[in-house]
Amino acid sequence: MAESWSFLDHPETNFRPLVVIELAKGTKKETIEWFTKRIVDKKANGGAQLLVKPLVGENKDENIYLVGASYLRLLLGAETVGLVKECSDNSMRTFTYRSRKTFKDFADDNHSFLTMAECQYIIKHELENLRAKDEKMIPGYPQAKLYPGKSIVRRLLTSGILVQIFPLHDKEELKKLRHSWYGQVKIGYQPLDEIRSYFGETIALYFGFLEYFTFALIPMAVIGIPYYVFAWEDYDKYVMFAAFNLLWSTVILEVWKRICAINTYHWGTLLMKRQFEEPRPGFHGVLGINPVTGREEPMYSSIKRQIRIYLVSLPFVCLCLYISMHVMMIYFDLEQWALDYHEENGSNFSSLMLFVPSVIYAVVIEIMNRIYRYAAEFLTSWENHRLESSYQNHLILKVLVFNFLNCFASLFYIAFVLFDMKLLRQSLATLLITSQILNQFAESLLPYWLQKRHKKRMKKLMCSLKTESDLSLVEQVNLEKDMGTYLGTFDDYLELFLQFGYVSIFSCVYPLAAVFAVLNNITEIYSDALKMCRVYQRPFAEPTANIGVWQLAFETMSVISVVTNCILIGMSPQVNALFPDSKTDLVLTVALVEHLLLAMKFIMAFVIPDKPKDIQVKLAKLEFESLEALKQQ
Amino acid sequence: MAESWSFLDHPETNFRPLVVIELAKGTKKETIEWFTKRIVDKKANGGAQLLVKPLVGENKDENIYLVGASYLRLLLGAETVGLVKECSDNSMRTFTYRSRKTFKDFADDNHSFLTMAECQYIIKHELENLRAKDEKMIPGYPQAKLYPGKSIVRRLLTSGILVQIFPLHDKEELKKLRHSWYGQVKIGYQPLDEIRSYFGETIALYFGFLEYFTFALIPMAVIGIPYYVFAWEDYDKYVMFAAFNLLWSTVILEVWKRICAINTYHWGTLLMKRQFEEPRPGFHGVLGINPVTGREEPMYSSIKRQIRIYLVSLPFVCLCLYISMHVMMIYFDLEQWALDYHEENGSNFSSLMLFVPSVIYAVVIEIMNRIYRYAAEFLTSWENHRLESSYQNHLILKVLVFNFLNCFASLFYIAFVLFDMKLLRQSLATLLITSQILNQFAESLLPYWLQKRHKKRMKKLMCSLKTESDLSLVEQVNLEKDMGTYLGTFDDYLELFLQFGYVSIFSCVYPLAAVFAVLNNITEIYSDALKMCRVYQRPFAEPTANIGVWQLAFETMSVISVVTNCILIGMSPQVNALFPDSKTDLVLTVALVEHLLLAMKFIMAFVIPDKPKDIQVKLAKLEFESLEALKQQ
């Protein structure tokens, strides 16, 4: 390896900017010098051996730097992060510099072997792994303590010296992607592979799931239409519809795992061994030796964390759920009161009053949601999780439960306490349609419009100051640095999750839900694509092999839907008419059917393999080869 | 490696017999010569490079051979099979000959570094991996076809030339083990580590599970005793008992996983990468190229297998279950008829007649069980599974379902159709106690007695023919070759599984079940130990990391027990008295409680980590080190 690194000493002539680093205004000069020196320094001296260039713009106050790397450096970095690429024999293998010739499309002068997103991921990884040696603090900032092995970039971020790091858009690529993604009017699949090479696996997998889910809902929607059109109310037809939905929802979730495995196998992330995860930036504790890596890093007792989770967070979440339920009950009381008032008075004013409870409730819910979200973030961060992934999982779980209750509690109340199917259908339709329209507006059209206005203003500003060299790059960086940061796929998945709830939990009451979901998702694909390409900063690619905790969330939802559907069918007058003498028999029958359905569900989930046969064979082959290689060694 | 193998050329003077090979009487001389030559031949020539010695006994007809190996050969074999041993720094690592010095207790002259069971496992593995080169058939037996890569030993076994291969007992070791296991009267844990080094991990894990399970039942038994003694029948006490049992059974199954991980980590099997599994001996198909290994071997389409499983085996099993139910119904009719007859006549003859249905039913059940077992074995073998493990899983599943129904159907009928709790308690007690006594008798005492008689007869025979050299070895081999083969832990686990069913499914009706189970298991430990040490041939060690499909079976049982216990409590008169007006409310309440309990169960199973923190850290450390090593490479 030593000889390979020495190649890097020759400075490259063609510098391609990949990542932008924005330092705070007025950062001390010695800090900047130290930091950039560490970035360009040789690996052997503990540097990242990358290339750095200051962005020369109109504004001298700003400390913006462009980071790039030589092609060779990127290849070595690809080996470090454990990238998996396709070989000439179509198998997927972990890339190593030594075996580079065996990889498909590899040539020493083919700089497109690594996608731009991969290059940016490598640079991000190298920057984050830039570690303090014997520095006790960041030069110029005595309060920003360092200790051997501490990630410099993370300390710079937490102490506010580093404002942001983000990858640059590639205008050419983006144009192509936009065109094939949503530029032309056509019916067809999304260009997932292109999305993946531009935005990385996490985002490509979200769009893949969105598309798959939309297709999977079509049969439900198609079957649901005649129920609405002909107003079928026969119990046997409903039972059939519900039974189909229940089994279908199990099947689609299992099949998704297989499709996900196929995609991530070809993207290489199914095989990618994640490097040992670093503590997340906010993690704090007493310095100690990590038993796994042997490195010095903050340590925090997991018992203390458990205590915080089970004795503080859990009761808090339960309390919030209780309060939310209570607010709902007040809303129903208010509603009743408004109705009574209207009946008594019958004036214009009183009919206006009818809307007041709903409006108040909607506002209160929205406020509660926001407060809860902050509280959940604060609590999860206070739980002091070592890993970003476990932080995310705990946060998702907290937000998920609350949102689920907020969305469905009133529907459950209407269904199982008031027994009012007509009102249920109405509320369901209102909720589904309004939430979809609002979401799409708030999520992409509004930011898009704001973005566009900002861009125009910037352009005007720029034109007046236009100088010679490389303005378009300066312009681009200045535009992108003010764009919003894409905060991850959380909200997008949450939306799909709630939608899946509306479709599956009350499927037998409101068969049209699937139709609305399909229509929404088709536009959602376009608005989300617009959001990714136009509104937000380009996010760093994040390799992933599956949709993580969301798979579990969707599966839990489909179990809940079995229970609710069985109860709803049991409550229908047609089924009740079948058991005229004894309600007990009815309940027993419903319970029996429910248990059988649940058992069937679990057996099906168990029997359907999570990976298709050919992927299994390919994985086994790799495993076998590595064992054989070990023996030969 | 080449130089290491060359060491082996020097024949060793001290030959230690480890494994016995018995060939059929009258096996052709050329076959024997060819086979032994292949065993001793150098690795480079495709041999196994082991040592072979014919057993010179009194009977010249018999073709018995002893197989051993040089110490060096065993060490190299340990590397081949991927044995994991403890290092000097207390971590577990895969053994390699090159790094041998870093392992604890390793010395070039310390022959106890590998346990005898490990040596025997290595020899078995080497023998089974002795593969045909260009032979088209076994010399002397043209009907026993070979093809390149076919395991010679497996073909010899299937064509009947090789009667059996078994590992020899080590008298000294066995004596020590017997003493510490069941030789002294003491209260304490079993010497699991010693059992493991003598019999291997699968058997040690069974005894570990048996012991753990017995300890885990003690709280249930202790709480159950006052219920019996004071005849507590209050509903609230019963509910508490049942709730405790349900949560307890979840906890013990989860905790077992952790204990299992601790044990198998220290035994090295948790980390052991199983070699690529060979097709099981009975597997047949058209010759093809295995896509994983690239070796030539029989291929069989998995779709054909699926068809056989789902279109033949599954309907057959369902039919058998149906027949078994039908027979049970006939039994209940007969019982009723006998009762009526007795009431009408009231003679001695008629009171004798009362027992007839039970006796007939017991006999029929036993016959059905045996026929079904054969049918299941035939069907599973006809399904043509490639792997021994998948064959075992399918067989276990088939036998499990049938046995479960046979044991519990009549109890379910009594409980949920006849609603006769008194009869249920009676039947439960009878079934539990008689089955336990019968089992212990049939399983160990009877074979032990037969064995003892046989041994005496053999000893007499031997004494009359006594000659000089190494008679005790000849005697030992001759004794052991006629001992029964231990057919694996299947029946032992099945017994525990059904016992767990009796204890958990009807726990709230018959609190004493746990007491009987504990008493039975204490004697079971001793009788099983006796069986292993005295009755059967020594089995080959089988590395394993967990109890496999049994974990799933026990977990399924504990889910079923939640349902039955809730129903039983719901049926009790005390609970019924709480809902005097509406049975529907009662059923709804019971269903609600059941769902809550099930949800709690799943959440608990999800929250309790499968491996203790320190094992997780150790595994992560190994993973981290191997990734770092890969980077350094």
mmCIF file of N, CA, C and O in Angstrom, chain A residues 15 17 20-21 52-67 462 465-478 481:
data_model
loop_
_atom_site.group_PDB
_atom_site.id
_atom_site.type_symbol
_atom_site.label_atom_id
_atom_site.label_comp_id
_atom_site.label_asym_id
_atom_site.label_seq_id
_atom_site.Cartn_x
_atom_site.Cartn_y
_atom_site.Cartn_z
ATOM 1 N N PHE A 15 -8.728 20.009 -10.763
ATOM 2 C CA PHE A 15 -9.419 19.916 -9.483
ATOM 3 C C PHE A 15 -10.919 19.935 -9.732
ATOM 4 O O PHE A 15 -11.465 20.857 -10.309
ATOM 5 N N PRO A 17 -14.383 20.112 -7.806
ATOM 6 C CA PRO A 17 -14.977 20.326 -6.484
ATOM 7 C C PRO A 17 -16.116 19.341 -6.237
ATOM 8 O O PRO A 17 -16.969 19.138 -7.108
ATOM 9 N N VAL A 20 -18.613 21.003 -0.271
ATOM 10 C CA VAL A 20 -18.434 22.377 0.180
ATOM 11 C C VAL A 20 -18.368 22.401 1.697
ATOM 12 O O VAL A 20 -19.154 21.747 2.364
ATOM 13 N N ILE A 21 -17.398 23.133 2.220
ATOM 14 C CA ILE A 21 -17.275 23.321 3.658
ATOM 15 C C ILE A 21 -17.509 24.789 3.942
ATOM 16 O O ILE A 21 -16.825 25.647 3.390
ATOM 17 N N VAL A 52 -8.031 20.881 -1.250
ATOM 18 C CA VAL A 52 -8.897 21.961 -0.768
ATOM 19 C C VAL A 52 -8.617 23.222 -1.561
ATOM 20 O O VAL A 52 -7.463 23.500 -1.906
ATOM 21 N N LYS A 53 -9.660 23.962 -1.870
ATOM 22 C CA LYS A 53 -9.504 25.220 -2.585
ATOM 23 C C LYS A 53 -10.497 26.204 -1.994
ATOM 24 O O LYS A 53 -11.673 25.875 -1.839
ATOM 25 N N PRO A 54 -10.060 27.409 -1.635
ATOM 26 C CA PRO A 54 -11.042 28.380 -1.140
ATOM 27 C C PRO A 54 -11.926 28.847 -2.289
ATOM 28 O O PRO A 54 -11.489 28.909 -3.435
ATOM 29 N N LEU A 55 -13.160 29.140 -1.982
ATOM 30 C CA LEU A 55 -14.067 29.657 -3.007
ATOM 31 C C LEU A 55 -13.892 31.167 -3.050
ATOM 32 O O LEU A 55 -14.124 31.853 -2.048
ATOM 33 N N VAL A 56 -13.441 31.666 -4.209
ATOM 34 C CA VAL A 56 -13.214 33.107 -4.306
ATOM 35 C C VAL A 56 -14.486 33.764 -4.807
ATOM 36 O O VAL A 56 -14.805 33.726 -5.995
ATOM 37 N N GLY A 57 -15.224 34.328 -3.914
ATOM 38 C CA GLY A 57 -16.480 34.950 -4.307
ATOM 39 C C GLY A 57 -16.426 36.439 -4.098
ATOM 40 O O GLY A 57 -15.358 37.015 -3.878
ATOM 41 N N GLU A 58 -17.589 37.097 -4.135
ATOM 42 C CA GLU A 58 -17.631 38.543 -4.007
ATOM 43 C C GLU A 58 -17.504 38.959 -2.540
ATOM 44 O O GLU A 58 -17.124 40.068 -2.230
ATOM 45 N N ASN A 59 -17.826 38.015 -1.673
ATOM 46 C CA ASN A 59 -17.919 38.352 -0.262
ATOM 47 C C ASN A 59 -16.689 37.838 0.477
ATOM 48 O O ASN A 59 -16.509 36.649 0.667
ATOM 49 N N LYS A 60 -15.849 38.744 0.896
ATOM 50 C CA LYS A 60 -14.565 38.348 1.500
ATOM 51 C C LYS A 60 -14.742 37.808 2.917
ATOM 52 O O LYS A 60 -13.890 37.117 3.458
ATOM 53 N N ASP A 61 -15.889 38.131 3.528
ATOM 54 C CA ASP A 61 -16.132 37.652 4.891
ATOM 55 C C ASP A 61 -16.304 36.143 4.965
ATOM 56 O O ASP A 61 -16.019 35.510 5.975
ATOM 57 N N GLU A 62 -16.831 35.597 3.883
ATOM 58 C CA GLU A 62 -17.244 34.196 3.952
ATOM 59 C C GLU A 62 -16.068 33.256 3.829
ATOM 60 O O GLU A 62 -15.165 33.460 3.030
ATOM 61 N N ASN A 63 -16.088 32.220 4.636
ATOM 62 C CA ASN A 63 -15.046 31.203 4.603
ATOM 63 C C ASN A 63 -15.606 29.933 3.987
ATOM 64 O O ASN A 63 -16.036 29.036 4.692
ATOM 65 N N ILE A 64 -15.648 29.898 2.670
ATOM 66 C CA ILE A 64 -16.184 28.721 2.013
ATOM 67 C C ILE A 64 -15.058 28.018 1.282
ATOM 68 O O ILE A 64 -14.276 28.656 0.575
ATOM 69 N N TYR A 65 -14.959 26.711 1.498
ATOM 70 C CA TYR A 65 -13.895 25.931 0.873
ATOM 71 C C TYR A 65 -14.485 24.788 0.066
ATOM 72 O O TYR A 65 -15.521 24.218 0.443
ATOM 73 N N LEU A 66 -13.843 24.494 -1.038
ATOM 74 C CA LEU A 66 -14.259 23.365 -1.864
ATOM 75 C C LEU A 66 -13.283 22.232 -1.631
ATOM 76 O O LEU A 66 -12.066 22.445 -1.612
ATOM 77 N N VAL A 67 -13.808 21.026 -1.443
ATOM 78 C CA VAL A 67 -12.951 19.871 -1.219
ATOM 79 C C VAL A 67 -13.087 18.926 -2.396
ATOM 80 O O VAL A 67 -14.187 18.683 -2.890
ATOM 81 N N MET A 462 -26.163 38.667 -8.254
ATOM 82 C CA MET A 462 -24.960 38.159 -8.887
ATOM 83 C C MET A 462 -24.627 38.972 -10.145
ATOM 84 O O MET A 462 -23.504 39.383 -10.365
ATOM 85 N N LEU A 465 -22.763 42.064 -9.908
ATOM 86 C CA LEU A 465 -21.390 41.991 -9.437
ATOM 87 C C LEU A 465 -20.512 41.135 -10.343
ATOM 88 O O LEU A 465 -19.386 40.799 -9.990
ATOM 89 N N LYS A 466 -21.063 40.735 -11.441
ATOM 90 C CA LYS A 466 -20.404 39.723 -12.273
ATOM 91 C C LYS A 466 -18.925 40.039 -12.543
ATOM 92 O O LYS A 466 -18.568 41.110 -13.007
ATOM 93 N N THR A 467 -18.020 39.102 -12.230
ATOM 94 C CA THR A 467 -16.608 39.212 -12.619
ATOM 95 C C THR A 467 -16.295 38.056 -13.553
ATOM 96 O O THR A 467 -17.213 37.393 -14.056
ATOM 97 N N GLU A 468 -14.981 37.801 -13.695
ATOM 98 C CA GLU A 468 -14.616 36.814 -14.719
ATOM 99 C C GLU A 468 -14.777 35.342 -14.275
ATOM 100 O O GLU A 468 -15.821 34.738 -14.396
ATOM 101 N N SER A 469 -13.667 34.892 -13.669
ATOM 102 C CA SER A 469 -13.439 33.447 -13.577
ATOM 103 C C SER A 469 -14.520 32.700 -12.800
ATOM 104 O O SER A 469 -14.869 33.092 -11.684
ATOM 105 N N ASP A 470 -15.040 31.629 -13.454
ATOM 106 C CA ASP A 470 -15.705 30.574 -12.682
ATOM 107 C C ASP A 470 -16.874 31.102 -11.858
ATOM 108 O O ASP A 470 -17.140 30.606 -10.782
ATOM 109 N N LEU A 471 -17.537 32.094 -12.379
ATOM 110 C CA LEU A 471 -18.627 32.665 -11.603
ATOM 111 C C LEU A 471 -19.734 31.661 -11.372
ATOM 112 O O LEU A 471 -20.326 31.615 -10.311
ATOM 113 N N SER A 472 -20.004 30.880 -12.412
ATOM 114 C CA SER A 472 -21.158 29.979 -12.279
ATOM 115 C C SER A 472 -20.968 29.043 -11.093
ATOM 116 O O SER A 472 -21.930 28.688 -10.418
ATOM 117 N N LEU A 473 -19.738 28.661 -10.798
ATOM 118 C CA LEU A 473 -19.508 27.800 -9.640
ATOM 119 C C LEU A 473 -19.773 28.568 -8.347
ATOM 120 O O LEU A 473 -20.458 28.076 -7.450
ATOM 121 N N VAL A 474 -19.254 29.796 -8.290
ATOM 122 C CA VAL A 474 -19.492 30.629 -7.112
ATOM 123 C C VAL A 474 -20.984 30.817 -6.925
ATOM 124 O O VAL A 474 -21.523 30.662 -5.820
ATOM 125 N N GLU A 475 -21.645 31.102 -8.017
ATOM 126 C CA GLU A 475 -23.092 31.281 -7.987
ATOM 127 C C GLU A 475 -23.787 30.024 -7.442
ATOM 128 O O GLU A 475 -24.631 30.083 -6.562
ATOM 129 N N GLN A 476 -23.357 28.901 -7.995
ATOM 130 C CA GLN A 476 -23.970 27.626 -7.602
ATOM 131 C C GLN A 476 -23.781 27.371 -6.113
ATOM 132 O O GLN A 476 -24.728 27.043 -5.393
ATOM 133 N N VAL A 477 -22.529 27.544 -5.643
ATOM 134 C CA VAL A 477 -22.253 27.281 -4.228
ATOM 135 C C VAL A 477 -23.067 28.212 -3.358
ATOM 136 O O VAL A 477 -23.674 27.802 -2.365
ATOM 137 N N ASN A 478 -23.114 29.493 -3.731
ATOM 138 C CA ASN A 478 -23.852 30.448 -2.921
ATOM 139 C C ASN A 478 -25.333 30.152 -2.894
ATOM 140 O O ASN A 478 -25.998 30.331 -1.869
ATOM 141 N N LYS A 481 -25.764 26.797 -0.723
ATOM 142 C CA LYS A 481 -25.500 26.868 0.718
ATOM 143 C C LYS A 481 -26.688 27.468 1.468
ATOM 144 O O LYS A 481 -26.828 27.244 2.678
#
